[in-house]
Amino acid sequence: MASFLMLSFMVFLVMGVPIAFAMALATVVAIADQGSLPFSLFTQRALVGANSYSLLAIPFFILAGNLMNVGGITERIIKFANSAVGRFNGGLGLTTVLSCMVFSGVSGSAVADATALGKVLIPGMKKEGYGAGFAAAITAASAVNGPIIPPSIPLIIYGLSVGKGVSIAALFLGGVVPGLLLGTLLMLVVYLIARRRNYPVHEAVPMRELLSSAGQASWALAMPFLILLGVTGGIVTVTESAAFIVLYALFVGMVIHRELKWHHIGEILVQTGLDTAVVMIIIAFASGFGWLLAVSGLPQVVADWIGRFATNPLAVLMLINALLLVVGCFMEAIAAMIILIPVLLPVVEAAHIDLVHFGLVMVFNLMLGLLTPPVGILLYICGNFANVKIEAVIVEVLPMLAVGLGILLAITVFPELVLWLPNLVLGN
């Protein structure tokens, strides 16, 4: 059944069917081919996959990000970042990376980061003489941090899919060091390239102006810390923290900055509903697809296959990384997670790999798929904002993708990069 299911799925993808519906159709076809399974199984598994209280965190975090965009928080983040790093070579590029790092602390989504910041910063970089492909590449690579720095929608989905007591708070904390590493090294790459190409340098702002911009952005800068403090301190659940951040964004936008008006709310809610539907329909349809793969015995086959080549935990992770890098080129990250977690989990557990460590490796790996064609959605989003062909963005993003691969290798080989902070804070 597994081979027929995967073959059907690949056929639908080749036909150009969107990935969520390709999974749904493949599931229905596989059920029909099996004969002994009722078609109601498809609906049942879709409802089970989407019916989780913890998944409410997803629309709340998306709504918070949309409220930030309209409420003037995003502009203040950019102003602060530009004041802090605009004085260096490639200052506006460095501002993009730093802005994405801060924005990641609220949205939890790479696409949200790229959309919110790209529409402002990419035209700004082009106006200052940056190559269009380079401007798009910086934004795309920086947006990868959205699901790494907490909060993170993919990490929430991973924690719910694995279950077994895997703490989402630990997953959030585990993303802090890799996220900071990625942001820091991306800034170094941007600086070196900008210096070689002699991109413009802004004048250093006075300390008073820097402190002023930091004060204006302080409400946004506080958000990631409030989320982490609430979740890791046991004060609120992840879902409750997401709801709190929505109220926080409303308060800041309406009362503090006074740029968010009541007439904006309807449009924001509609956009949030559309954004949420895209994620949830993938989760629902992938649930049945992944369940059929699991009951087909494929996880045991994969475990046996990997076991023939490696039993050492590091070797197992390297093989899984190779698989995920290929999968990430062709499949949307959330769909890939829901399908592959049941398949890979027995392998990971048999090798005695920490599930928090594996979660960060898996999510980081699949996020790099957002930068690789042919799926590479961040390349298309940012290329559209830059009004440049996708080929130009791919060429420019290669050094940044190499940085991402280097960090992936580092967190795979050295689990302490992921586990140190969760162990320190949560005492595991």
Short mmCIF file of C-alpha atoms in Angstrom, two decimals:
data_model
loop_
_atom_site.label_atom_id
_atom_site.label_comp_id
_atom_site.label_asym_id
_atom_site.label_seq_id
_atom_site.Cartn_x
_atom_site.Cartn_y
_atom_site.Cartn_z
CA MET A 1 0.00 0.00 0.00
CA ALA A 2 2.83 2.40 0.80
CA SER A 3 4.36 2.14 -2.68
CA PHE A 4 0.99 2.70 -4.36
CA LEU A 5 0.27 5.67 -2.06
CA MET A 6 3.66 7.31 -2.79
CA LEU A 7 3.38 6.61 -6.53
CA SER A 8 -0.06 8.23 -6.65
CA PHE A 9 1.23 11.20 -4.69
CA MET A 10 4.17 11.73 -7.06
CA VAL A 11 1.91 11.44 -10.11
CA PHE A 12 -0.40 14.13 -8.77
CA LEU A 13 2.56 16.39 -7.97
CA VAL A 14 3.95 15.98 -11.49
CA MET A 15 0.50 16.89 -12.82
CA GLY A 16 0.77 20.19 -10.94
CA VAL A 17 -1.81 19.46 -8.27
CA PRO A 18 -1.16 21.59 -5.11
CA ILE A 19 0.59 19.53 -2.47
CA ALA A 20 -2.31 19.46 0.03
CA PHE A 21 -4.74 18.19 -2.58
CA ALA A 22 -2.14 15.80 -4.01
CA MET A 23 -1.94 14.16 -0.58
CA ALA A 24 -5.72 14.08 -0.27
CA LEU A 25 -6.24 12.50 -3.70
CA ALA A 26 -3.43 9.99 -3.15
CA THR A 27 -5.02 8.98 0.16
CA VAL A 28 -8.43 8.46 -1.46
CA VAL A 29 -6.92 6.47 -4.33
CA ALA A 30 -4.95 4.28 -1.92
CA ILE A 31 -8.09 3.61 0.15
CA ALA A 32 -9.96 2.64 -3.01
CA ASP A 33 -7.12 0.35 -4.09
CA GLN A 34 -7.03 -1.33 -0.69
CA GLY A 35 -10.70 -2.23 -0.88
CA SER A 36 -11.10 -3.18 2.77
CA LEU A 37 -10.92 0.38 4.11
CA PRO A 38 -13.97 2.69 4.18
CA PHE A 39 -13.79 6.05 2.40
CA SER A 40 -15.02 7.70 5.60
CA LEU A 41 -11.51 7.01 6.93
CA PHE A 42 -10.20 9.95 4.89
CA THR A 43 -12.62 12.41 6.50
CA GLN A 44 -12.10 10.92 9.94
CA ARG A 45 -8.31 11.20 9.81
CA ALA A 46 -8.49 14.75 8.42
CA LEU A 47 -10.70 15.82 11.32
CA VAL A 48 -8.50 14.05 13.87
CA GLY A 49 -5.40 15.71 12.43
CA ALA A 50 -6.87 19.20 12.66
CA ASN A 51 -8.78 18.74 15.91
CA SER A 52 -6.25 19.77 18.53
CA TYR A 53 -6.48 22.51 21.14
CA SER A 54 -2.75 23.22 20.82
CA LEU A 55 -3.13 23.94 17.10
CA LEU A 56 -5.08 27.07 18.05
CA ALA A 57 -1.68 28.63 18.65
CA ILE A 58 -1.15 28.75 14.88
CA PRO A 59 -3.94 31.22 13.97
CA PHE A 60 -3.15 33.28 17.07
CA PHE A 61 0.52 33.72 16.13
CA ILE A 62 -0.44 34.49 12.52
CA LEU A 63 -2.98 37.06 13.75
CA ALA A 64 -0.38 38.65 16.04
CA GLY A 65 2.03 39.03 13.10
CA ASN A 66 -0.68 40.63 10.94
CA LEU A 67 -1.61 43.02 13.75
CA MET A 68 2.06 43.99 14.07
CA ASN A 69 2.28 44.85 10.37
CA VAL A 70 -0.69 47.20 10.44
CA GLY A 71 -0.06 48.54 13.95
CA GLY A 72 3.30 50.12 13.14
CA ILE A 73 5.40 47.62 15.06
CA THR A 74 7.18 46.31 11.97
CA GLU A 75 8.36 49.80 10.94
CA ARG A 76 9.78 50.41 14.41
CA ILE A 77 11.66 47.11 14.30
CA ILE A 78 13.23 48.15 10.99
CA LYS A 79 14.12 51.61 12.31
CA PHE A 80 15.80 50.15 15.37
CA ALA A 81 17.74 47.58 13.33
CA ASN A 82 18.89 50.25 10.88
CA SER A 83 20.06 52.48 13.73
CA ALA A 84 22.03 49.59 15.23
CA VAL A 85 23.78 48.19 12.15
CA GLY A 86 23.17 50.66 9.30
CA ARG A 87 26.61 52.22 9.82
CA PHE A 88 28.44 49.12 8.54
CA ASN A 89 29.06 47.97 4.97
CA GLY A 90 25.82 46.62 3.60
CA GLY A 91 23.97 48.33 6.43
CA LEU A 92 20.51 47.92 4.93
CA GLY A 93 21.21 44.24 4.27
CA LEU A 94 22.32 43.83 7.89
CA THR A 95 19.16 45.66 8.92
CA THR A 96 17.12 43.07 7.02
CA VAL A 97 18.78 40.16 8.83
CA LEU A 98 18.42 41.79 12.26
CA SER A 99 14.80 42.79 11.58
CA CYS A 100 13.95 39.21 10.62
CA MET A 101 15.55 37.95 13.83
CA VAL A 102 13.37 40.27 15.91
CA PHE A 103 10.21 39.67 13.85
CA SER A 104 10.77 35.91 14.15
CA GLY A 105 10.17 36.28 17.87
CA VAL A 106 6.47 36.88 17.17
CA SER A 107 5.33 35.46 13.84
CA GLY A 108 6.72 31.90 13.98
CA SER A 109 6.48 31.75 10.19
CA ALA A 110 9.12 32.22 7.50
CA VAL A 111 6.54 33.27 4.91
CA ALA A 112 5.12 35.91 7.28
CA ASP A 113 8.60 37.35 7.88
CA ALA A 114 9.45 37.45 4.18
CA THR A 115 6.13 39.06 3.27
CA ALA A 116 6.02 41.63 6.07
CA LEU A 117 9.64 42.79 5.78
CA GLY A 118 10.37 42.06 2.14
CA LYS A 119 7.80 44.48 0.76
CA VAL A 120 9.52 47.31 2.68
CA LEU A 121 13.22 46.41 2.72
CA ILE A 122 13.76 44.90 -0.75
CA PRO A 123 12.67 48.07 -2.63
CA GLY A 124 14.77 50.08 -0.15
CA MET A 125 17.88 48.02 -0.88
CA LYS A 126 17.34 48.31 -4.63
CA LYS A 127 16.97 52.08 -4.30
CA GLU A 128 20.35 52.26 -2.55
CA GLY A 129 22.09 50.33 -5.33
CA TYR A 130 21.94 46.75 -4.11
CA GLY A 131 21.51 44.13 -6.81
CA ALA A 132 17.90 43.00 -7.06
CA GLY A 133 18.84 39.33 -6.75
CA PHE A 134 21.04 40.02 -3.73
CA ALA A 135 18.32 42.03 -1.98
CA ALA A 136 15.83 39.21 -2.52
CA ALA A 137 18.35 36.56 -1.40
CA ILE A 138 19.14 38.38 1.87
CA THR A 139 15.46 38.62 2.77
CA ALA A 140 14.71 35.01 1.83
CA ALA A 141 17.66 33.61 3.78
CA SER A 142 16.91 35.78 6.81
CA ALA A 143 13.25 34.73 6.84
CA VAL A 144 14.32 31.11 7.41
CA ASN A 145 14.83 32.17 11.04
CA GLY A 146 11.06 32.65 11.44
CA PRO A 147 10.40 29.03 12.44
CA ILE A 148 13.73 28.62 14.30
CA ILE A 149 13.68 31.49 16.80
CA PRO A 150 10.68 30.94 19.10
CA PRO A 151 7.77 30.92 18.75
CA SER A 152 7.67 28.48 15.85
CA ILE A 153 4.66 27.02 14.07
CA PRO A 154 6.64 24.00 12.71
CA LEU A 155 8.04 23.24 16.19
CA ILE A 156 4.50 23.29 17.61
CA ILE A 157 3.41 20.84 14.91
CA TYR A 158 6.45 18.63 15.56
CA GLY A 159 5.76 18.54 19.30
CA LEU A 160 2.11 17.62 18.76
CA SER A 161 2.96 14.98 16.15
CA VAL A 162 5.56 13.27 18.33
CA GLY A 163 3.71 13.54 21.64
CA LYS A 164 5.41 11.26 24.18
CA GLY A 165 6.01 14.08 26.60
CA VAL A 166 8.12 16.19 24.21
CA SER A 167 7.95 19.70 25.68
CA ILE A 168 7.15 22.50 23.25
CA ALA A 169 8.83 24.85 25.74
CA ALA A 170 12.02 22.78 25.37
CA LEU A 171 11.69 22.91 21.58
CA PHE A 172 11.28 26.69 21.69
CA LEU A 173 14.35 27.09 23.88
CA GLY A 174 16.29 24.68 21.67
CA GLY A 175 15.78 27.00 18.70
CA VAL A 176 17.35 30.04 20.35
CA VAL A 177 21.05 29.20 19.84
CA PRO A 178 20.70 27.87 16.24
CA GLY A 179 18.59 30.93 15.37
CA LEU A 180 21.14 33.35 16.80
CA LEU A 181 23.94 31.49 15.02
CA LEU A 182 22.12 31.68 11.70
CA GLY A 183 21.38 35.39 12.07
CA THR A 184 24.93 36.25 13.15
CA LEU A 185 26.64 34.31 10.35
CA LEU A 186 24.22 35.66 7.74
CA MET A 187 25.14 39.17 8.85
CA LEU A 188 28.83 38.29 8.44
CA VAL A 189 28.24 36.98 4.90
CA VAL A 190 26.19 40.05 3.95
CA TYR A 191 28.89 42.35 5.37
CA LEU A 192 31.70 40.63 3.44
CA ILE A 193 29.80 40.61 0.14
CA ALA A 194 28.67 44.23 0.57
CA ARG A 195 32.22 45.31 1.36
CA ARG A 196 33.58 43.55 -1.72
CA ARG A 197 30.87 45.12 -3.91
CA ASN A 198 31.24 48.52 -2.25
CA TYR A 199 27.58 48.90 -1.33
CA PRO A 200 26.67 52.19 0.41
CA VAL A 201 27.35 52.81 4.10
CA HIS A 202 25.07 54.97 6.25
CA GLU A 203 26.44 57.48 8.68
CA ALA A 204 26.62 56.30 12.28
CA VAL A 205 23.63 57.56 14.22
CA PRO A 206 24.20 59.35 17.54
CA MET A 207 23.75 57.25 20.66
CA ARG A 208 20.72 59.34 21.59
CA GLU A 209 19.00 58.41 18.33
CA LEU A 210 19.91 54.73 18.76
CA LEU A 211 18.44 54.71 22.27
CA SER A 212 15.34 56.51 20.99
CA SER A 213 14.73 53.93 18.24
CA ALA A 214 15.34 51.14 20.75
CA GLY A 215 12.74 52.70 23.04
CA GLN A 216 10.20 52.92 20.21
CA ALA A 217 10.84 49.26 19.32
CA SER A 218 10.88 48.10 22.95
CA TRP A 219 7.31 46.85 22.85
CA ALA A 220 8.19 44.59 19.92
CA LEU A 221 11.53 43.56 21.41
CA ALA A 222 9.77 42.46 24.59
CA MET A 223 7.42 40.04 22.79
CA PRO A 224 9.81 37.06 22.37
CA PHE A 225 10.86 37.30 26.00
CA LEU A 226 7.26 37.41 27.19
CA ILE A 227 6.46 34.31 25.15
CA LEU A 228 9.47 32.37 26.44
CA LEU A 229 8.98 33.52 30.02
CA GLY A 230 5.32 32.56 30.02
CA VAL A 231 5.78 29.15 28.39
CA THR A 232 8.99 28.02 30.08
CA GLY A 233 7.90 29.37 33.45
CA GLY A 234 4.74 27.28 33.37
CA ILE A 235 2.60 30.42 33.61
CA VAL A 236 0.72 29.75 30.35
CA THR A 237 0.53 27.07 27.71
CA VAL A 238 1.78 27.75 24.18
CA THR A 239 -1.80 28.33 23.01
CA GLU A 240 -2.52 30.72 25.87
CA SER A 241 0.72 32.61 25.20
CA ALA A 242 -0.32 33.03 21.55
CA ALA A 243 -3.70 34.44 22.61
CA PHE A 244 -1.95 36.78 25.05
CA ILE A 245 0.38 38.05 22.30
CA VAL A 246 -2.65 38.88 20.14
CA LEU A 247 -4.04 41.05 22.95
CA TYR A 248 -0.57 42.52 23.44
CA ALA A 249 -0.29 43.41 19.72
CA LEU A 250 -3.77 44.95 19.80
CA PHE A 251 -2.90 47.06 22.84
CA VAL A 252 0.40 48.27 21.40
CA GLY A 253 -1.07 49.02 17.97
CA MET A 254 -4.18 50.82 19.25
CA VAL A 255 -3.10 52.43 22.52
CA ILE A 256 0.69 52.89 22.36
CA HIS A 257 1.39 53.57 18.67
CA ARG A 258 -2.21 54.45 17.74
CA GLU A 259 -1.75 53.32 14.13
CA LEU A 260 -4.09 50.33 14.35
CA LYS A 261 -7.73 51.39 13.87
CA TRP A 262 -10.96 49.46 14.28
CA HIS A 263 -11.64 49.57 10.54
CA HIS A 264 -8.39 47.60 9.98
CA ILE A 265 -9.57 44.64 12.07
CA GLY A 266 -11.93 43.12 9.50
CA GLU A 267 -9.27 43.00 6.78
CA ILE A 268 -6.71 41.60 9.24
CA LEU A 269 -9.08 38.83 10.34
CA VAL A 270 -9.82 37.87 6.73
CA GLN A 271 -6.11 37.69 5.89
CA THR A 272 -5.46 35.67 9.05
CA GLY A 273 -8.24 33.27 8.10
CA LEU A 274 -6.73 32.77 4.65
CA ASP A 275 -3.21 32.27 6.04
CA THR A 276 -4.49 29.83 8.67
CA ALA A 277 -6.51 27.86 6.14
CA VAL A 278 -3.40 27.23 4.04
CA VAL A 279 -1.60 25.71 7.03
CA MET A 280 -4.55 23.80 8.47
CA ILE A 281 -5.64 22.18 5.22
CA ILE A 282 -2.12 20.81 4.80
CA ILE A 283 -2.19 19.48 8.38
CA ALA A 284 -5.62 17.88 7.89
CA PHE A 285 -4.90 16.19 4.56
CA ALA A 286 -1.39 15.13 5.57
CA SER A 287 -2.82 13.42 8.65
CA GLY A 288 -4.61 10.73 6.65
CA PHE A 289 -1.68 10.39 4.26
CA GLY A 290 0.77 9.91 7.12
CA TRP A 291 -1.55 7.48 8.91
CA LEU A 292 -1.76 5.23 5.83
CA LEU A 293 2.03 5.28 5.54
CA ALA A 294 2.34 4.32 9.19
CA VAL A 295 -0.11 1.39 9.07
CA SER A 296 1.43 0.15 5.82
CA GLY A 297 4.57 -0.87 7.71
CA LEU A 298 6.78 1.66 5.94
CA PRO A 299 8.32 2.96 9.21
CA GLN A 300 9.68 -0.48 10.00
CA VAL A 301 11.02 -0.87 6.45
CA VAL A 302 12.81 2.49 6.68
CA ALA A 303 14.13 1.63 10.15
CA ASP A 304 15.50 -1.68 8.87
CA TRP A 305 17.05 -0.01 5.83
CA ILE A 306 18.82 2.67 7.86
CA GLY A 307 19.83 0.05 10.42
CA ARG A 308 21.74 -1.83 7.72
CA PHE A 309 23.93 1.21 7.07
CA ALA A 310 24.25 2.79 10.49
CA THR A 311 23.55 2.20 14.15
CA ASN A 312 25.58 5.10 15.54
CA PRO A 313 23.25 8.05 16.41
CA LEU A 314 25.35 10.55 14.46
CA ALA A 315 25.43 8.34 11.37
CA VAL A 316 21.65 7.87 11.60
CA LEU A 317 21.13 11.63 11.81
CA MET A 318 23.42 12.19 8.82
CA LEU A 319 21.39 9.74 6.72
CA ILE A 320 18.14 11.36 7.82
CA ASN A 321 19.58 14.80 7.01
CA ALA A 322 20.44 13.65 3.50
CA LEU A 323 16.88 12.36 3.05
CA LEU A 324 15.30 15.56 4.39
CA LEU A 325 17.44 17.82 2.21
CA VAL A 326 16.15 16.00 -0.86
CA VAL A 327 12.56 15.99 0.41
CA GLY A 328 12.77 19.72 1.21
CA CYS A 329 13.49 20.48 -2.43
CA PHE A 330 10.15 19.05 -3.52
CA MET A 331 7.76 19.21 -0.58
CA GLU A 332 6.34 21.91 1.68
CA ALA A 333 7.88 21.68 5.15
CA ILE A 334 4.75 21.14 7.28
CA ALA A 335 3.44 18.44 4.96
CA ALA A 336 6.84 16.74 4.97
CA MET A 337 6.92 16.78 8.76
CA ILE A 338 3.49 15.25 9.24
CA ILE A 339 4.23 12.53 6.70
CA LEU A 340 7.78 11.72 7.79
CA ILE A 341 7.58 11.97 11.58
CA PRO A 342 5.71 8.64 11.94
CA VAL A 343 8.19 7.09 9.50
CA LEU A 344 11.38 8.39 11.12
CA LEU A 345 10.38 8.30 14.78
CA PRO A 346 11.04 4.54 15.26
CA VAL A 347 14.47 5.00 13.68
CA VAL A 348 15.32 7.94 15.95
CA GLU A 349 14.11 6.18 19.08
CA ALA A 350 15.99 2.99 18.20
CA ALA A 351 19.19 5.05 17.91
CA HIS A 352 18.48 6.72 21.30
CA ILE A 353 18.50 10.21 19.79
CA ASP A 354 17.03 12.96 21.95
CA LEU A 355 13.64 13.93 20.48
CA VAL A 356 14.14 17.66 21.17
CA HIS A 357 17.49 17.54 19.37
CA PHE A 358 15.96 15.64 16.45
CA GLY A 359 13.06 18.11 16.28
CA LEU A 360 15.38 21.08 15.81
CA VAL A 361 17.50 19.21 13.27
CA MET A 362 14.40 18.23 11.30
CA VAL A 363 12.79 21.67 11.34
CA PHE A 364 16.06 23.48 10.54
CA ASN A 365 16.73 21.09 7.67
CA LEU A 366 13.27 21.44 6.14
CA MET A 367 13.37 25.23 6.52
CA LEU A 368 16.45 25.27 4.28
CA GLY A 369 14.15 23.71 1.68
CA LEU A 370 12.42 27.10 1.51
CA LEU A 371 15.61 28.30 -0.23
CA THR A 372 15.99 25.43 -2.70
CA PRO A 373 14.19 25.08 -6.03
CA PRO A 374 11.85 23.93 -7.40
CA VAL A 375 9.53 24.49 -4.39
CA GLY A 376 11.63 27.17 -2.56
CA ILE A 377 8.68 29.43 -1.79
CA LEU A 378 10.80 32.16 -0.17
CA LEU A 379 12.76 32.53 -3.40
CA TYR A 380 9.57 33.22 -5.33
CA ILE A 381 8.08 35.59 -2.72
CA CYS A 382 11.22 37.70 -2.43
CA GLY A 383 11.98 37.52 -6.15
CA ASN A 384 8.50 38.91 -6.80
CA PHE A 385 9.10 41.84 -4.43
CA ALA A 386 12.44 42.51 -6.17
CA ASN A 387 10.92 42.12 -9.64
CA VAL A 388 13.74 39.80 -10.68
CA LYS A 389 13.93 36.34 -12.24
CA ILE A 390 14.18 33.42 -9.84
CA GLU A 391 17.52 32.37 -11.37
CA ALA A 392 19.17 35.58 -10.15
CA VAL A 393 17.90 34.99 -6.60
CA ILE A 394 19.18 31.39 -6.61
CA VAL A 395 22.69 32.45 -7.60
CA GLU A 396 22.85 35.09 -4.86
CA VAL A 397 21.39 32.88 -2.14
CA LEU A 398 24.02 30.13 -2.52
CA PRO A 399 26.55 31.56 0.02
CA MET A 400 23.73 32.04 2.53
CA LEU A 401 22.42 28.53 1.91
CA ALA A 402 25.96 27.28 2.57
CA VAL A 403 25.87 29.05 5.95
CA GLY A 404 22.58 27.31 6.73
CA LEU A 405 24.02 23.92 5.80
CA GLY A 406 27.05 24.59 7.99
CA ILE A 407 24.83 25.35 10.99
CA LEU A 408 22.73 22.27 10.26
CA LEU A 409 25.91 20.18 10.36
CA ALA A 410 26.98 21.86 13.60
CA ILE A 411 23.70 21.25 15.45
CA THR A 412 23.68 17.66 14.17
CA VAL A 413 27.21 16.89 15.37
CA PHE A 414 26.98 18.92 18.59
CA PRO A 415 23.59 18.34 20.26
CA GLU A 416 24.61 20.70 23.07
CA LEU A 417 23.99 23.65 20.73
CA VAL A 418 20.32 22.70 20.86
CA LEU A 419 19.98 21.12 24.29
CA TRP A 420 22.12 23.42 26.43
CA LEU A 421 19.50 26.14 26.93
CA PRO A 422 16.51 23.80 27.53
CA ASN A 423 18.57 21.86 30.06
CA LEU A 424 19.68 25.06 31.75
CA VAL A 425 16.23 26.63 32.00
CA LEU A 426 14.01 23.58 32.45
CA GLY A 427 16.51 21.54 34.43
CA ASN A 428 16.21 18.41 32.29
#
